[in-house]
Amino acid sequence: MMETKKILWMLKKDLLSLWRHKTRLISMLVFPIIMITLFGYGMGGSIENIPVAVVEQSHGNVTDMTLMAIKNTSMFEVKSITNDVNKAKSMVDSGEVKAAIILPSNFEDLSDDQAKTVVLYLDSSDQIAGQAIVPSTQGLFAQIGSQIGAEKLATLSVTGPTASVTGENISTESSGETSTESEGTDVANGITNSLNGVVNTINLQINKIYGDIAYIDFLVPAILAMTMMMSCMMGMGQSIAGERETGELARLFMTPTSVATVIGGKIISKLTIETAKAILLLVTAILLFGITINGNIALAVIMLIIGALCFVGFGIMISATASSQEDYTQMVMPFTMPMMFVSGVFYPIETMPWIFQKIAYIAPLTYLNDAMRGIMLKGAGLGDVWIDIVVLLGFTALFFGLGVVRFNRDV
């Protein structure tokens, strides 16, 4: 009986302690809700609404039918319909859309026995989206080709060469037989060519602008960025919140040391460690998985350092008010774990529900992922990733500003 009372007393003590730490309690309740929502809506569905551009170089019923079929396919979200091939390709190159479907100039010519060549200009750096786009486009144009073939067959039955074959052309004279045989051969050849034109109506040519990219190539740049985020943010919990809990931070401020010096020292030490870790991660990825970095490896390292600086700032902002390392962990988890899923590490952002897409663009990890994939897969240079750099530096300034203000007030 006495042991039972002791157990109940310890339970009451822990519950009261949790109740006094409101931030920890709220985080513990909110975090599982966020995660089950992300898994249920963001990761559990099929890939849909991939942005594409369509190039129409002719006008008519066949083109209209094709455009309608593309628009009605849940896989695609048509962002642009243009007659400029170069404009559509530049949209793919810039990442505005994942692919361009280029219809040929002879798409409306049903009398042409040659197959129409439709070009799929594909951003193959997004391996997940590419795996969905290619079979869907092949199936779509196989269906469209069947419809066009049916129309050509209907035209052939009315105006085709078989209409000229009648019983009156049959002759018993040798010269007539030769003439009739020749006409019959021409008729047979005409029928064969026409039927070939019915069967081979559309040829889909796939142009992967970055070549064949394996899933590991697609995954590694984002894994590097995600690892950097987790390492920096979790490390700051031990570095500041943990030292506050043990009293080391208070003893440090008893010496003639300013807040700026303490924070500056934490930043420099953390960046030194993370820079070494970034280089080690890149070398490991190259040696173990044969990853090829198409861009400048120094720029990739610089991007990881900028990302590390941003996430260190985020950690300082959160740890400024956390009284213990456990509090810090509970406060930071609702930010770190959702960022892993909505920032495009495993799943294309464009295929997520719209609310997750909006959240993704206020997550720093999204911009670090975009820059790392651009450098490693596309060979992007500084001029191609400058927007990502500016956004990350903006987040860094915001996080450090809030962290320093709150730190000055609480310490």
GROMACS .gro file of N, CA, C and O in nm, residues 7 115 144 147 200 356 363:
model
   28
    7ILE      N    1   0.435   0.559  -0.568
    7ILE     CA    2   0.425   0.562  -0.715
    7ILE      C    3   0.330   0.673  -0.758
    7ILE      O    4   0.358   0.749  -0.851
  115ALA      N    5   0.470   0.903  -8.859
  115ALA     CA    6   0.432   0.924  -8.719
  115ALA      C    7   0.466   1.065  -8.675
  115ALA      O    8   0.568   1.123  -8.715
  144ILE      N    9  -0.424   0.902  -7.699
  144ILE     CA   10  -0.451   1.004  -7.802
  144ILE      C   11  -0.419   0.948  -7.941
  144ILE      O   12  -0.493   0.971  -8.037
  147GLN      N   13  -0.700   0.738  -8.069
  147GLN     CA   14  -0.813   0.820  -8.118
  147GLN      C   15  -0.782   0.879  -8.256
  147GLN      O   16  -0.867   0.880  -8.345
  200ASN      N   17   0.116   0.378  -8.652
  200ASN     CA   18   0.224   0.463  -8.600
  200ASN      C   19   0.183   0.610  -8.605
  200ASN      O   20   0.232   0.687  -8.687
  356PHE      N   21   0.059   2.267  -4.752
  356PHE     CA   22   0.196   2.225  -4.725
  356PHE      C   23   0.294   2.298  -4.817
  356PHE      O   24   0.409   2.324  -4.779
  363ALA      N   25   1.007   2.765  -4.495
  363ALA     CA   26   1.100   2.675  -4.426
  363ALA      C   27   1.240   2.692  -4.486
  363ALA      O   28   1.258   2.674  -4.607
   0.00000   0.00000   0.00000
